[in-house]
Amino acid sequence: MRLKMCSIHVKDPATAHAFYTGTLGFDTLMAMPEYNLFIIKNPGADDTATGLLLEPSDNPIGANYMNAVYDAGMPAVVLGVPDVRAEYERLLAAGVVFKGEPAEDPSGISAVFDDGCGNFVQLHQD
């Protein structure tokens, strides 16, 4: 058994796909715009990699969940990076809005940003 796919609710899957691939650097695993279906994968991963479905929040349950998590200030997903501070600077220069500067705690170094699609996303240093 392995993790095949997980999802994150987003306001607009096409916009989220553009952000997650164009700004963050993920690759497309599947894109079917006519079905509002977009799945991304880690950069350079093969097609058997775990996918992240950019789930439309057009269902009231999904929208309520996404909004409640966002309103609570909680990250919806954690992304691993080798250097949080360097990634923070790169994304800041690309116009990404962070909740604050990178911080260190017992779990490591992290920073949280707004994906502009209804979610906070945490970067965590590998």
CSV table of N, CA and C in Angstrom, one decimal:
chain,number,residue,atom,x,y,z
A,1,MET,N,0.8,-1.2,0.0
A,1,MET,CA,0.0,0.0,0.0
A,1,MET,C,0.9,1.2,0.0
A,2,ARG,N,0.4,2.3,-0.7
A,2,ARG,CA,1.2,3.5,-0.8
A,2,ARG,C,0.2,4.7,-0.9
A,3,LEU,N,0.6,5.8,-0.6
A,3,LEU,CA,-0.2,7.0,-0.8
A,3,LEU,C,-0.2,7.4,-2.3
A,4,LYS,N,-1.3,7.4,-2.9
A,4,LYS,CA,-1.4,7.7,-4.3
A,4,LYS,C,-1.7,9.1,-4.6
A,5,MET,N,-2.7,9.6,-3.9
A,5,MET,CA,-3.1,11.0,-4.1
A,5,MET,C,-3.8,11.6,-2.9
A,6,CYS,N,-3.6,12.9,-2.7
A,6,CYS,CA,-4.4,13.6,-1.6
A,6,CYS,C,-4.9,14.9,-2.3
A,7,SER,N,-5.6,15.6,-1.6
A,7,SER,CA,-6.2,16.8,-2.2
A,7,SER,C,-6.2,18.0,-1.3
A,8,ILE,N,-6.3,19.2,-1.9
A,8,ILE,CA,-6.4,20.4,-1.2
A,8,ILE,C,-7.5,21.2,-1.9
A,9,HIS,N,-8.5,21.7,-1.1
A,9,HIS,CA,-9.6,22.4,-1.7
A,9,HIS,C,-9.1,23.8,-2.1
A,10,VAL,N,-9.5,24.3,-3.3
A,10,VAL,CA,-9.1,25.6,-3.8
A,10,VAL,C,-10.3,26.3,-4.4
A,11,LYS,N,-10.2,27.6,-4.5
A,11,LYS,CA,-11.3,28.4,-5.0
A,11,LYS,C,-11.5,28.1,-6.5
A,12,ASP,N,-10.4,28.1,-7.2
A,12,ASP,CA,-10.4,27.9,-8.7
A,12,ASP,C,-9.2,27.0,-9.1
A,13,PRO,N,-9.5,25.8,-9.5
A,13,PRO,CA,-8.4,24.8,-9.8
A,13,PRO,C,-7.5,25.3,-10.9
A,14,ALA,N,-8.0,25.9,-11.9
A,14,ALA,CA,-7.1,26.4,-13.0
A,14,ALA,C,-6.1,27.5,-12.5
A,15,THR,N,-6.6,28.4,-11.7
A,15,THR,CA,-5.7,29.4,-11.1
A,15,THR,C,-4.7,28.8,-10.2
A,16,ALA,N,-5.2,27.8,-9.3
A,16,ALA,CA,-4.3,27.1,-8.4
A,16,ALA,C,-3.2,26.4,-9.2
A,17,HIS,N,-3.6,25.7,-10.3
A,17,HIS,CA,-2.7,25.0,-11.1
A,17,HIS,C,-1.6,25.9,-11.6
A,18,ALA,N,-2.0,27.1,-12.1
A,18,ALA,CA,-1.0,28.0,-12.6
A,18,ALA,C,0.0,28.5,-11.5
A,19,PHE,N,-0.6,28.7,-10.3
A,19,PHE,CA,0.3,29.1,-9.2
A,19,PHE,C,1.2,28.0,-8.7
A,20,TYR,N,0.7,26.8,-8.5
A,20,TYR,CA,1.5,25.7,-8.0
A,20,TYR,C,2.5,25.3,-9.0
A,21,THR,N,2.2,25.4,-10.3
A,21,THR,CA,3.3,25.0,-11.3
A,21,THR,C,4.2,26.2,-11.7
A,22,GLY,N,3.6,27.3,-12.0
A,22,GLY,CA,4.3,28.5,-12.4
A,22,GLY,C,5.1,29.1,-11.4
A,23,THR,N,4.6,29.3,-10.2
A,23,THR,CA,5.3,30.1,-9.1
A,23,THR,C,6.0,29.1,-8.2
A,24,LEU,N,5.3,28.0,-7.7
A,24,LEU,CA,6.0,27.1,-6.8
A,24,LEU,C,6.9,26.1,-7.5
A,25,GLY,N,6.7,25.8,-8.7
A,25,GLY,CA,7.6,24.9,-9.5
A,25,GLY,C,7.2,23.4,-9.5
A,26,PHE,N,5.9,23.1,-9.2
A,26,PHE,CA,5.5,21.7,-9.3
A,26,PHE,C,5.2,21.4,-10.7
A,27,ASP,N,5.2,20.1,-11.1
A,27,ASP,CA,4.9,19.6,-12.4
A,27,ASP,C,3.4,19.2,-12.5
A,28,THR,N,2.9,19.2,-13.7
A,28,THR,CA,1.5,18.7,-13.9
A,28,THR,C,1.5,17.2,-14.0
A,29,LEU,N,0.7,16.5,-13.2
A,29,LEU,CA,0.5,15.1,-13.3
A,29,LEU,C,-0.6,14.8,-14.3
A,30,MET,N,-1.7,15.6,-14.2
A,30,MET,CA,-2.8,15.5,-15.1
A,30,MET,C,-3.5,16.9,-15.1
A,31,ALA,N,-3.9,17.3,-16.3
A,31,ALA,CA,-4.7,18.5,-16.5
A,31,ALA,C,-5.8,18.2,-17.5
A,32,MET,N,-7.0,18.4,-17.0
A,32,MET,CA,-8.2,18.2,-17.9
A,32,MET,C,-9.1,19.5,-17.7
A,33,PRO,N,-8.7,20.6,-18.2
A,33,PRO,CA,-9.5,21.8,-18.0
A,33,PRO,C,-11.0,21.7,-18.2
A,34,GLU,N,-11.4,20.9,-19.2
A,34,GLU,CA,-12.8,20.8,-19.5
A,34,GLU,C,-13.6,20.1,-18.4
A,35,TYR,N,-12.9,19.5,-17.5
A,35,TYR,CA,-13.5,18.8,-16.3
A,35,TYR,C,-13.1,19.5,-15.0
A,36,ASN,N,-12.4,20.6,-15.1
A,36,ASN,CA,-11.9,21.4,-14.0
A,36,ASN,C,-11.0,20.5,-13.1
A,37,LEU,N,-10.2,19.6,-13.7
A,37,LEU,CA,-9.4,18.6,-13.0
A,37,LEU,C,-7.9,18.9,-13.2
A,38,PHE,N,-7.3,19.2,-12.1
A,38,PHE,CA,-5.8,19.5,-12.2
A,38,PHE,C,-5.1,18.8,-11.0
A,39,ILE,N,-4.1,18.0,-11.4
A,39,ILE,CA,-3.3,17.2,-10.4
A,39,ILE,C,-1.9,17.6,-10.6
A,40,ILE,N,-1.2,17.9,-9.5
A,40,ILE,CA,0.2,18.2,-9.6
A,40,ILE,C,1.1,17.2,-8.9
A,41,LYS,N,2.4,17.2,-9.2
A,41,LYS,CA,3.3,16.2,-8.6
A,41,LYS,C,4.6,17.0,-8.3
A,42,ASN,N,5.5,16.3,-7.5
A,42,ASN,CA,6.8,16.9,-7.2
A,42,ASN,C,7.5,17.1,-8.5
A,43,PRO,N,8.4,18.2,-8.6
A,43,PRO,CA,9.1,18.5,-9.8
A,43,PRO,C,10.0,17.3,-10.1
A,44,GLY,N,10.0,16.9,-11.4
A,44,GLY,CA,10.9,15.8,-11.9
A,44,GLY,C,10.4,14.4,-11.5
A,45,ALA,N,9.3,14.3,-10.8
A,45,ALA,CA,8.8,12.9,-10.4
A,45,ALA,C,8.2,12.3,-11.6
A,46,ASP,N,8.2,10.9,-11.6
A,46,ASP,CA,7.6,10.2,-12.7
A,46,ASP,C,6.1,10.2,-12.5
A,47,ASP,N,5.4,9.6,-13.4
A,47,ASP,CA,3.9,9.6,-13.4
A,47,ASP,C,3.3,8.6,-12.3
A,48,THR,N,4.1,7.9,-11.6
A,48,THR,CA,3.6,7.0,-10.5
A,48,THR,C,3.8,7.8,-9.2
A,49,ALA,N,4.2,9.0,-9.2
A,49,ALA,CA,4.4,9.8,-8.0
A,49,ALA,C,3.0,10.1,-7.3
A,50,THR,N,3.1,10.4,-6.1
A,50,THR,CA,1.9,10.9,-5.3
A,50,THR,C,1.4,12.2,-5.9
A,51,GLY,N,0.2,12.3,-6.2
A,51,GLY,CA,-0.4,13.5,-6.8
A,51,GLY,C,-1.1,14.3,-5.7
A,52,LEU,N,-1.2,15.6,-6.0
A,52,LEU,CA,-2.0,16.5,-5.2
A,52,LEU,C,-3.1,17.1,-6.0
A,53,LEU,N,-4.3,16.7,-5.8
A,53,LEU,CA,-5.5,17.1,-6.5
A,53,LEU,C,-5.8,18.5,-6.0
A,54,LEU,N,-6.0,19.4,-7.0
A,54,LEU,CA,-6.4,20.8,-6.7
A,54,LEU,C,-7.9,20.7,-6.8
A,55,GLU,N,-8.5,20.4,-5.7
A,55,GLU,CA,-10.0,20.1,-5.6
A,55,GLU,C,-10.8,21.3,-5.6
A,56,PRO,N,-11.8,21.3,-6.5
A,56,PRO,CA,-12.7,22.5,-6.6
A,56,PRO,C,-13.5,22.6,-5.3
A,57,SER,N,-13.7,23.8,-4.8
A,57,SER,CA,-14.4,24.0,-3.5
A,57,SER,C,-15.9,24.4,-3.8
A,58,ASP,N,-16.4,23.9,-4.9
A,58,ASP,CA,-17.8,24.2,-5.3
A,58,ASP,C,-18.8,23.5,-4.5
A,59,ASN,N,-18.4,22.4,-3.8
A,59,ASN,CA,-19.3,21.7,-2.9
A,59,ASN,C,-19.3,22.5,-1.6
A,60,PRO,N,-20.5,22.7,-1.0
A,60,PRO,CA,-20.6,23.5,0.2
A,60,PRO,C,-19.8,22.9,1.4
A,61,ILE,N,-19.7,21.6,1.4
A,61,ILE,CA,-18.9,20.9,2.5
A,61,ILE,C,-17.4,21.3,2.3
A,62,GLY,N,-16.9,21.2,1.1
A,62,GLY,CA,-15.5,21.5,0.8
A,62,GLY,C,-15.3,23.0,1.0
A,63,ALA,N,-16.2,23.8,0.6
A,63,ALA,CA,-16.0,25.3,0.8
A,63,ALA,C,-16.0,25.6,2.3
A,64,ASN,N,-16.9,25.1,3.0
A,64,ASN,CA,-16.9,25.3,4.5
A,64,ASN,C,-15.6,24.9,5.1
A,65,TYR,N,-15.2,23.7,4.8
A,65,TYR,CA,-13.9,23.2,5.3
A,65,TYR,C,-12.7,24.1,5.0
A,66,MET,N,-12.6,24.4,3.7
A,66,MET,CA,-11.5,25.3,3.2
A,66,MET,C,-11.5,26.6,4.0
A,67,ASN,N,-12.7,27.3,4.0
A,67,ASN,CA,-12.8,28.6,4.7
A,67,ASN,C,-12.6,28.5,6.2
A,68,ALA,N,-13.0,27.4,6.8
A,68,ALA,CA,-12.8,27.3,8.3
A,68,ALA,C,-11.3,27.2,8.6
A,69,VAL,N,-10.6,26.3,7.8
A,69,VAL,CA,-9.2,26.1,8.0
A,69,VAL,C,-8.4,27.4,7.8
A,70,TYR,N,-8.8,28.1,6.7
A,70,TYR,CA,-8.2,29.4,6.4
A,70,TYR,C,-8.4,30.5,7.5
A,71,ASP,N,-9.7,30.6,7.9
A,71,ASP,CA,-10.1,31.6,8.9
A,71,ASP,C,-9.4,31.3,10.2
A,72,ALA,N,-9.1,30.0,10.5
A,72,ALA,CA,-8.3,29.7,11.7
A,72,ALA,C,-6.8,29.9,11.6
A,73,GLY,N,-6.4,30.3,10.4
A,73,GLY,CA,-5.0,30.6,10.1
A,73,GLY,C,-4.1,29.3,10.0
A,74,MET,N,-4.7,28.2,9.8
A,74,MET,CA,-4.0,26.9,9.8
A,74,MET,C,-3.6,26.6,8.3
A,75,PRO,N,-2.4,26.1,8.2
A,75,PRO,CA,-1.9,25.6,6.9
A,75,PRO,C,-2.7,24.4,6.4
A,76,ALA,N,-3.1,24.4,5.2
A,76,ALA,CA,-3.9,23.2,4.6
A,76,ALA,C,-2.9,22.1,4.2
A,77,VAL,N,-1.7,22.5,3.9
A,77,VAL,CA,-0.7,21.5,3.4
A,77,VAL,C,0.7,22.0,3.8
A,78,VAL,N,1.6,21.0,4.0
A,78,VAL,CA,3.0,21.3,4.3
A,78,VAL,C,3.8,20.9,3.2
A,79,LEU,N,4.7,21.7,2.7
A,79,LEU,CA,5.6,21.4,1.6
A,79,LEU,C,7.0,21.4,2.1
A,80,GLY,N,7.8,20.4,1.8
A,80,GLY,CA,9.2,20.3,2.2
A,80,GLY,C,10.1,21.0,1.2
A,81,VAL,N,11.1,21.7,1.8
A,81,VAL,CA,12.1,22.4,1.0
A,81,VAL,C,13.4,22.3,1.7
A,82,PRO,N,14.6,22.2,0.9
A,82,PRO,CA,15.9,22.1,1.6
A,82,PRO,C,16.3,23.3,2.4
A,83,ASP,N,15.8,24.5,1.9
A,83,ASP,CA,16.2,25.8,2.6
A,83,ASP,C,15.1,26.7,2.6
A,84,VAL,N,14.4,26.8,3.8
A,84,VAL,CA,13.2,27.6,3.9
A,84,VAL,C,13.5,29.1,3.7
A,85,ARG,N,14.6,29.5,4.2
A,85,ARG,CA,14.9,31.0,4.1
A,85,ARG,C,15.2,31.4,2.6
A,86,ALA,N,15.9,30.5,1.8
A,86,ALA,CA,16.1,30.8,0.4
A,86,ALA,C,14.8,30.7,-0.4
A,87,GLU,N,13.9,29.8,0.0
A,87,GLU,CA,12.6,29.7,-0.7
A,87,GLU,C,11.7,30.8,-0.4
A,88,TYR,N,11.8,31.3,0.9
A,88,TYR,CA,11.1,32.5,1.3
A,88,TYR,C,11.5,33.7,0.5
A,89,GLU,N,12.7,33.9,0.3
A,89,GLU,CA,13.2,35.0,-0.5
A,89,GLU,C,12.8,34.9,-1.9
A,90,ARG,N,12.9,33.7,-2.5
A,90,ARG,CA,12.5,33.5,-3.9
A,90,ARG,C,11.0,33.8,-4.1
A,91,LEU,N,10.2,33.3,-3.2
A,91,LEU,CA,8.7,33.4,-3.4
A,91,LEU,C,8.3,34.9,-3.0
A,92,LEU,N,9.0,35.5,-2.1
A,92,LEU,CA,8.7,36.9,-1.7
A,92,LEU,C,8.9,37.8,-3.0
A,93,ALA,N,10.0,37.5,-3.6
A,93,ALA,CA,10.4,38.3,-4.9
A,93,ALA,C,9.3,38.0,-6.0
A,94,ALA,N,8.7,36.9,-5.9
A,94,ALA,CA,7.7,36.5,-6.9
A,94,ALA,C,6.3,37.1,-6.6
A,95,GLY,N,6.2,37.8,-5.4
A,95,GLY,CA,4.9,38.4,-5.0
A,95,GLY,C,4.1,37.6,-4.1
A,96,VAL,N,4.6,36.4,-3.6
A,96,VAL,CA,3.9,35.6,-2.7
A,96,VAL,C,3.8,36.3,-1.3
A,97,VAL,N,2.6,36.2,-0.7
A,97,VAL,CA,2.4,36.9,0.6
A,97,VAL,C,2.6,35.9,1.7
A,98,PHE,N,3.5,36.2,2.6
A,98,PHE,CA,3.8,35.4,3.8
A,98,PHE,C,3.1,35.9,5.0
A,99,LYS,N,2.8,35.1,6.0
A,99,LYS,CA,2.2,35.5,7.3
A,99,LYS,C,3.3,36.1,8.2
A,100,GLY,N,4.6,35.8,7.9
A,100,GLY,CA,5.7,36.3,8.7
A,100,GLY,C,7.0,35.7,8.1
A,101,GLU,N,8.1,36.1,8.7
A,101,GLU,CA,9.4,35.6,8.2
A,101,GLU,C,9.6,34.1,8.7
A,102,PRO,N,10.5,33.4,8.1
A,102,PRO,CA,10.8,32.0,8.6
A,102,PRO,C,11.1,32.0,10.1
A,103,ALA,N,10.6,31.0,10.8
A,103,ALA,CA,10.9,30.9,12.2
A,103,ALA,C,11.3,29.5,12.5
A,104,GLU,N,12.1,29.3,13.6
A,104,GLU,CA,12.5,28.0,14.0
A,104,GLU,C,11.9,27.6,15.4
A,105,ASP,N,11.4,26.4,15.4
A,105,ASP,CA,10.9,25.8,16.7
A,105,ASP,C,11.4,24.4,16.8
A,106,PRO,N,11.0,23.7,17.8
A,106,PRO,CA,11.6,22.3,18.0
A,106,PRO,C,11.4,21.4,16.7
A,107,SER,N,10.4,21.7,15.9
A,107,SER,CA,10.2,20.8,14.7
A,107,SER,C,11.0,21.2,13.5
A,108,GLY,N,11.7,22.4,13.6
A,108,GLY,CA,12.5,22.8,12.5
A,108,GLY,C,12.2,24.2,12.1
A,109,ILE,N,12.6,24.6,10.9
A,109,ILE,CA,12.4,25.9,10.3
A,109,ILE,C,11.2,25.9,9.4
A,110,SER,N,10.3,26.9,9.5
A,110,SER,CA,9.2,26.9,8.7
A,110,SER,C,8.7,28.3,8.4
A,111,ALA,N,7.9,28.5,7.4
A,111,ALA,CA,7.2,29.8,7.1
A,111,ALA,C,5.9,29.4,6.4
A,112,VAL,N,4.9,30.3,6.6
A,112,VAL,CA,3.6,30.1,6.1
A,112,VAL,C,3.2,31.2,5.1
A,113,PHE,N,2.7,30.8,3.9
A,113,PHE,CA,2.2,31.8,3.0
A,113,PHE,C,0.8,31.5,2.5
A,114,ASP,N,0.2,32.5,1.9
A,114,ASP,CA,-1.1,32.5,1.3
A,114,ASP,C,-1.0,32.1,-0.1
A,115,ASP,N,-1.7,31.0,-0.6
A,115,ASP,CA,-1.5,30.6,-2.0
A,115,ASP,C,-2.5,31.4,-2.9
A,116,GLY,N,-3.3,32.3,-2.3
A,116,GLY,CA,-4.2,33.1,-3.1
A,116,GLY,C,-5.3,32.3,-3.7
A,117,CYS,N,-5.5,31.1,-3.3
A,117,CYS,CA,-6.5,30.2,-3.8
A,117,CYS,C,-7.4,29.7,-2.7
A,118,GLY,N,-7.3,30.3,-1.5
A,118,GLY,CA,-8.1,29.9,-0.3
A,118,GLY,C,-7.4,29.2,0.8
A,119,ASN,N,-6.0,29.1,0.7
A,119,ASN,CA,-5.3,28.3,1.7
A,119,ASN,C,-4.0,29.0,2.2
A,120,PHE,N,-3.7,28.6,3.4
A,120,PHE,CA,-2.3,28.9,3.9
A,120,PHE,C,-1.5,27.6,3.6
A,121,VAL,N,-0.3,27.8,3.2
A,121,VAL,CA,0.6,26.7,3.0
A,121,VAL,C,1.9,26.9,3.8
A,122,GLN,N,2.3,25.8,4.4
A,122,GLN,CA,3.5,25.9,5.3
A,122,GLN,C,4.7,25.3,4.5
A,123,LEU,N,5.8,26.0,4.5
A,123,LEU,CA,7.1,25.5,4.0
A,123,LEU,C,7.8,25.0,5.2
A,124,HIS,N,8.4,23.8,5.1
A,124,HIS,CA,9.1,23.2,6.3
A,124,HIS,C,10.4,22.7,5.7
A,125,GLN,N,11.5,23.0,6.4
A,125,GLN,CA,12.8,22.6,6.0
A,125,GLN,C,13.0,21.1,6.1
A,126,ASP,N,13.5,20.5,5.1
A,126,ASP,CA,13.8,19.0,5.1
A,126,ASP,C,15.0,18.7,5.9
